[in-house]
Amino acid sequence: MSGGGPTAAPFDPVREREIRRWHDSGQAWDRWADSMADPADRLNRPLLAALALQPHHVLLDLASGAGEPAITAAKSMGPAQGSEGGRVLASDLVPAMLAGARRRGAGIDALSFLAADMTALPLGSASVDRISCRFGLMFVPDALGAAAEMRRVLRPGGIAALLCWGPQADNTLFRLLDDVLGGVPELAALFRFAEEGTLGRLFLDAGFSGVSETSLEQSVLADAAKPFWRPTLDMAFTPALARLPAQDRATLEDRITAAVAHETGADGKMPVHLHARLLVAHK
Ligand SMILES: C[S@@+](CC[C@H](N)C(=O)[O-])C[C@H]1O[C@@H](n2cnc3c(N)ncnc32)[C@H](O)[C@@H]1O
């Protein structure tokens, strides 16, 4: 299956703003996706493990962006298993974001693409076995509608697994970059499900059972001599960077470097913490 434009929907200014934002971010996500493969994999592993994928399963990945976890899942299905019927459908509201997934996933037989709004999927009821969604649901105004749509397209016994960000204070890079930029309004959406229990309640309200919500926390020691923060700056702060006057852009990196130095130990390493919420729900 290959996608055309996003599913037709009535004009909605919030949705239109989201489309514009992700359209403008698409190139940065594509540019960084390959070099971010390791951190991406650390997040994909628990997400995909929760899905207990079988070789014959159809996995729908929502809000795939530049292709994760869809590409990792499709690779694990392998050509032989893919030919038995297992496949992965990478979907996203914004074709410009999916461009990176198409480039990175070229040649993977089990992978196909679909441009679609997760609140109105052009898929039959009970047509997929598993659903994944990594850091996408927070951006959907009608999140309950999206969860209900997930339940509709899942087969009985199917599983949905999602990752959303935990509190901003527990996510070092978002916290530090937001501080340096003086508070970025668009960032608030990332932490919409940060409060424990909100995701779980949403999926119960949408009619799912066997709902569990767990914290996923990881820490790494980053080499402060390298601009390890640049991918996050480029990908998550695209609208803020676009608004920044040229003279401020020139000094932004210096201010980030100074903020990093402030949190760096004598060994030259800065602790970088990440906190996400893993939601698993059964139909
Ligand atoms: C932070 S990116 C996540 C990309 C990828 N899953 C990852 O973890 O690297 C969020 C994605 O959500 C998509 N998105 C926003 N609203 C959506 C909607 N209503 N339906 C489907 N995708 C949506 C955006 O286009 C964007 O690609």
PDB file of N, CA and C and ligand atoms in Angstrom, residues 15 18-19 22-23 29 40 43-44 61-69 91-95 97-98 116-119 133-141 146 165 190, ligand 1:
ATOM      1  N   ARG A  15      -4.940  21.410  13.663  1.00  0.00           N
ATOM      2  CA  ARG A  15      -4.398  20.358  12.806  1.00  0.00           C
ATOM      3  C   ARG A  15      -3.523  20.964  11.716  1.00  0.00           C
ATOM      4  N   GLU A  18      -0.200  21.893  13.077  1.00  0.00           N
ATOM      5  CA  GLU A  18       0.644  20.698  13.257  1.00  0.00           C
ATOM      6  C   GLU A  18       1.253  20.267  11.924  1.00  0.00           C
ATOM      7  N   ILE A  19       0.414  20.286  10.869  1.00  0.00           N
ATOM      8  CA  ILE A  19       0.915  19.855   9.550  1.00  0.00           C
ATOM      9  C   ILE A  19       2.064  20.772   9.119  1.00  0.00           C
ATOM     10  N   TRP A  22       5.306  20.085  11.217  1.00  0.00           N
ATOM     11  CA  TRP A  22       6.031  18.861  10.862  1.00  0.00           C
ATOM     12  C   TRP A  22       6.522  18.910   9.433  1.00  0.00           C
ATOM     13  N   HIS A  23       5.790  19.615   8.577  1.00  0.00           N
ATOM     14  CA  HIS A  23       6.282  19.794   7.209  1.00  0.00           C
ATOM     15  C   HIS A  23       7.640  20.508   7.247  1.00  0.00           C
ATOM     16  N   TRP A  29      14.607  15.973  10.504  1.00  0.00           N
ATOM     17  CA  TRP A  29      14.423  14.599  11.002  1.00  0.00           C
ATOM     18  C   TRP A  29      15.100  13.607  10.075  1.00  0.00           C
ATOM     19  N   ALA A  40      17.793   5.765  19.244  1.00  0.00           N
ATOM     20  CA  ALA A  40      16.461   5.335  18.791  1.00  0.00           C
ATOM     21  C   ALA A  40      16.240   3.872  19.139  1.00  0.00           C
ATOM     22  N   LEU A  43      15.158   3.041  22.616  1.00  0.00           N
ATOM     23  CA  LEU A  43      13.727   3.272  22.863  1.00  0.00           C
ATOM     24  C   LEU A  43      12.872   2.229  22.141  1.00  0.00           C
ATOM     25  N   ASN A  44      13.320   1.817  20.960  1.00  0.00           N
ATOM     26  CA  ASN A  44      12.532   0.851  20.189  1.00  0.00           C
ATOM     27  C   ASN A  44      12.434  -0.490  20.882  1.00  0.00           C
ATOM     28  N   ASP A  61       2.400   1.236  12.248  1.00  0.00           N
ATOM     29  CA  ASP A  61       3.144   2.225  13.041  1.00  0.00           C
ATOM     30  C   ASP A  61       2.557   3.606  12.756  1.00  0.00           C
ATOM     31  N   LEU A  62       2.069   4.271  13.794  1.00  0.00           N
ATOM     32  CA  LEU A  62       1.450   5.590  13.637  1.00  0.00           C
ATOM     33  C   LEU A  62       2.476   6.675  13.909  1.00  0.00           C
ATOM     34  N   ALA A  63       2.337   7.819  13.231  1.00  0.00           N
ATOM     35  CA  ALA A  63       3.252   8.947  13.431  1.00  0.00           C
ATOM     36  C   ALA A  63       4.702   8.489  13.264  1.00  0.00           C
ATOM     37  N   SER A  64       4.966   7.754  12.197  1.00  0.00           N
ATOM     38  CA  SER A  64       6.294   7.151  11.979  1.00  0.00           C
ATOM     39  C   SER A  64       7.383   8.183  11.768  1.00  0.00           C
ATOM     40  N   GLY A  65       7.032   9.376  11.296  1.00  0.00           N
ATOM     41  CA  GLY A  65       8.058  10.376  11.027  1.00  0.00           C
ATOM     42  C   GLY A  65       9.103   9.811  10.088  1.00  0.00           C
ATOM     43  N   ALA A  66      10.380   9.917  10.491  1.00  0.00           N
ATOM     44  CA  ALA A  66      11.463   9.414   9.639  1.00  0.00           C
ATOM     45  C   ALA A  66      11.612   7.892   9.734  1.00  0.00           C
ATOM     46  N   GLY A  67      10.626   7.225  10.352  1.00  0.00           N
ATOM     47  CA  GLY A  67      10.561   5.773  10.186  1.00  0.00           C
ATOM     48  C   GLY A  67      10.741   4.888  11.403  1.00  0.00           C
ATOM     49  N   GLU A  68      10.788   5.472  12.604  1.00  0.00           N
ATOM     50  CA  GLU A  68      10.950   4.593  13.768  1.00  0.00           C
ATOM     51  C   GLU A  68       9.704   4.591  14.627  1.00  0.00           C
ATOM     52  N   PRO A  69       9.348   3.390  15.101  1.00  0.00           N
ATOM     53  CA  PRO A  69      10.068   2.119  15.052  1.00  0.00           C
ATOM     54  C   PRO A  69       9.744   1.236  13.847  1.00  0.00           C
ATOM     55  N   SER A  91       3.036   4.934   8.912  1.00  0.00           N
ATOM     56  CA  SER A  91       2.066   5.976   8.551  1.00  0.00           C
ATOM     57  C   SER A  91       2.375   7.278   9.271  1.00  0.00           C
ATOM     58  N   ASP A  92       1.964   8.366   8.655  1.00  0.00           N
ATOM     59  CA  ASP A  92       2.153   9.683   9.284  1.00  0.00           C
ATOM     60  C   ASP A  92       1.197  10.664   8.620  1.00  0.00           C
ATOM     61  N   LEU A  93       0.818  11.677   9.397  1.00  0.00           N
ATOM     62  CA  LEU A  93      -0.049  12.732   8.874  1.00  0.00           C
ATOM     63  C   LEU A  93       0.630  13.536   7.771  1.00  0.00           C
ATOM     64  N   VAL A  94       1.957  13.678   7.857  1.00  0.00           N
ATOM     65  CA  VAL A  94       2.664  14.660   7.035  1.00  0.00           C
ATOM     66  C   VAL A  94       3.614  13.962   6.051  1.00  0.00           C
ATOM     67  N   PRO A  95       3.321  14.033   4.759  1.00  0.00           N
ATOM     68  CA  PRO A  95       4.181  13.362   3.779  1.00  0.00           C
ATOM     69  C   PRO A  95       5.646  13.777   3.878  1.00  0.00           C
ATOM     70  N   MET A  97       7.390  14.346   6.474  1.00  0.00           N
ATOM     71  CA  MET A  97       8.047  13.550   7.518  1.00  0.00           C
ATOM     72  C   MET A  97       8.284  12.129   7.015  1.00  0.00           C
ATOM     73  N   LEU A  98       7.328  11.581   6.297  1.00  0.00           N
ATOM     74  CA  LEU A  98       7.474  10.209   5.790  1.00  0.00           C
ATOM     75  C   LEU A  98       8.569  10.088   4.727  1.00  0.00           C
ATOM     76  N   ALA A 116      -1.560   9.360   6.542  1.00  0.00           N
ATOM     77  CA  ALA A 116      -2.901   9.327   7.128  1.00  0.00           C
ATOM     78  C   ALA A 116      -2.908   9.973   8.502  1.00  0.00           C
ATOM     79  N   ASP A 117      -4.040  10.585   8.820  1.00  0.00           N
ATOM     80  CA  ASP A 117      -4.283  11.135  10.150  1.00  0.00           C
ATOM     81  C   ASP A 117      -4.703   9.973  11.052  1.00  0.00           C
ATOM     82  N   MET A 118      -4.063   9.848  12.196  1.00  0.00           N
ATOM     83  CA  MET A 118      -4.372   8.682  13.036  1.00  0.00           C
ATOM     84  C   MET A 118      -5.777   8.734  13.641  1.00  0.00           C
ATOM     85  N   THR A 119      -6.470   9.862  13.515  1.00  0.00           N
ATOM     86  CA  THR A 119      -7.855   9.895  14.002  1.00  0.00           C
ATOM     87  C   THR A 119      -8.849   9.448  12.929  1.00  0.00           C
ATOM     88  N   CYS A 133       3.339   3.391  18.268  1.00  0.00           N
ATOM     89  CA  CYS A 133       3.340   4.841  18.058  1.00  0.00           C
ATOM     90  C   CYS A 133       4.378   5.434  19.004  1.00  0.00           C
ATOM     91  N   ARG A 134       5.452   5.954  18.435  1.00  0.00           N
ATOM     92  CA  ARG A 134       6.550   6.482  19.259  1.00  0.00           C
ATOM     93  C   ARG A 134       6.524   7.998  19.192  1.00  0.00           C
ATOM     94  N   PHE A 135       6.187   8.610  20.301  1.00  0.00           N
ATOM     95  CA  PHE A 135       6.209  10.071  20.440  1.00  0.00           C
ATOM     96  C   PHE A 135       5.355  10.783  19.387  1.00  0.00           C
ATOM     97  N   GLY A 136       4.124  10.292  19.191  1.00  0.00           N
ATOM     98  CA  GLY A 136       3.221  10.910  18.224  1.00  0.00           C
ATOM     99  C   GLY A 136       1.899  11.358  18.813  1.00  0.00           C
ATOM    100  N   LEU A 137       1.347  10.585  19.749  1.00  0.00           N
ATOM    101  CA  LEU A 137      -0.021  10.850  20.206  1.00  0.00           C
ATOM    102  C   LEU A 137      -0.167  12.231  20.842  1.00  0.00           C
ATOM    103  N   MET A 138       0.913  12.726  21.458  1.00  0.00           N
ATOM    104  CA  MET A 138       0.827  14.026  22.148  1.00  0.00           C
ATOM    105  C   MET A 138       0.420  15.160  21.216  1.00  0.00           C
ATOM    106  N   PHE A 139       0.679  14.994  19.920  1.00  0.00           N
ATOM    107  CA  PHE A 139       0.456  16.086  18.968  1.00  0.00           C
ATOM    108  C   PHE A 139      -0.940  16.055  18.347  1.00  0.00           C
ATOM    109  N   VAL A 140      -1.745  15.100  18.744  1.00  0.00           N
ATOM    110  CA  VAL A 140      -3.061  14.931  18.129  1.00  0.00           C
ATOM    111  C   VAL A 140      -4.112  15.584  19.019  1.00  0.00           C
ATOM    112  N   PRO A 141      -4.775  16.652  18.547  1.00  0.00           N
ATOM    113  CA  PRO A 141      -5.752  17.332  19.409  1.00  0.00           C
ATOM    114  C   PRO A 141      -6.788  16.354  19.974  1.00  0.00           C
ATOM    115  N   ALA A 146      -8.146   9.311  18.520  1.00  0.00           N
ATOM    116  CA  ALA A 146      -7.059   8.495  17.954  1.00  0.00           C
ATOM    117  C   ALA A 146      -7.011   7.128  18.628  1.00  0.00           C
ATOM    118  N   TRP A 165       6.466  11.228  26.130  1.00  0.00           N
ATOM    119  CA  TRP A 165       7.473  11.746  27.058  1.00  0.00           C
ATOM    120  C   TRP A 165       6.944  11.857  28.476  1.00  0.00           C
ATOM    121  N   LEU A 190       4.769  18.228  23.973  1.00  0.00           N
ATOM    122  CA  LEU A 190       5.540  16.995  24.182  1.00  0.00           C
ATOM    123  C   LEU A 190       5.216  16.347  25.523  1.00  0.00           C
TER     124      LEU A 190
HETATM  125  C1  LIG B   1       8.096  13.504  17.234  1.00  0.00           C
HETATM  126  S1  LIG B   1       7.641  12.896  15.655  1.00  0.00           S
HETATM  127  C2  LIG B   1       7.819  11.167  15.960  1.00  0.00           C
HETATM  128  C3  LIG B   1       8.420  10.442  14.797  1.00  0.00           C
HETATM  129  C4  LIG B   1       8.867   8.997  15.066  1.00  0.00           C
HETATM  130  N1  LIG B   1       7.801   8.125  15.516  1.00  0.00           N
HETATM  131  C5  LIG B   1      10.017   8.943  16.041  1.00  0.00           C
HETATM  132  O1  LIG B   1       9.814   8.579  17.212  1.00  0.00           O
HETATM  133  O2  LIG B   1      11.146   9.275  15.651  1.00  0.00           O
HETATM  134  C6  LIG B   1       5.883  13.128  15.698  1.00  0.00           C
HETATM  135  C7  LIG B   1       5.175  12.764  14.408  1.00  0.00           C
HETATM  136  O3  LIG B   1       3.754  12.796  14.641  1.00  0.00           O
HETATM  137  C8  LIG B   1       3.146  13.106  13.408  1.00  0.00           C
HETATM  138  N2  LIG B   1       1.743  13.476  13.639  1.00  0.00           N
HETATM  139  C9  LIG B   1       1.266  14.590  14.233  1.00  0.00           C
HETATM  140  N3  LIG B   1      -0.082  14.566  14.252  1.00  0.00           N
HETATM  141  C10 LIG B   1      -0.465  13.392  13.652  1.00  0.00           C
HETATM  142  C11 LIG B   1      -1.725  12.802  13.365  1.00  0.00           C
HETATM  143  N4  LIG B   1      -2.870  13.407  13.678  1.00  0.00           N
HETATM  144  N5  LIG B   1      -1.748  11.596  12.735  1.00  0.00           N
HETATM  145  C12 LIG B   1      -0.582  10.981  12.394  1.00  0.00           C
HETATM  146  N6  LIG B   1       0.636  11.506  12.637  1.00  0.00           N
HETATM  147  C13 LIG B   1       0.697  12.700  13.262  1.00  0.00           C
HETATM  148  C14 LIG B   1       4.017  14.226  12.868  1.00  0.00           C
HETATM  149  O4  LIG B   1       3.844  14.456  11.494  1.00  0.00           O
HETATM  150  C15 LIG B   1       5.416  13.713  13.233  1.00  0.00           C
HETATM  151  O5  LIG B   1       5.989  13.003  12.160  1.00  0.00           O
END
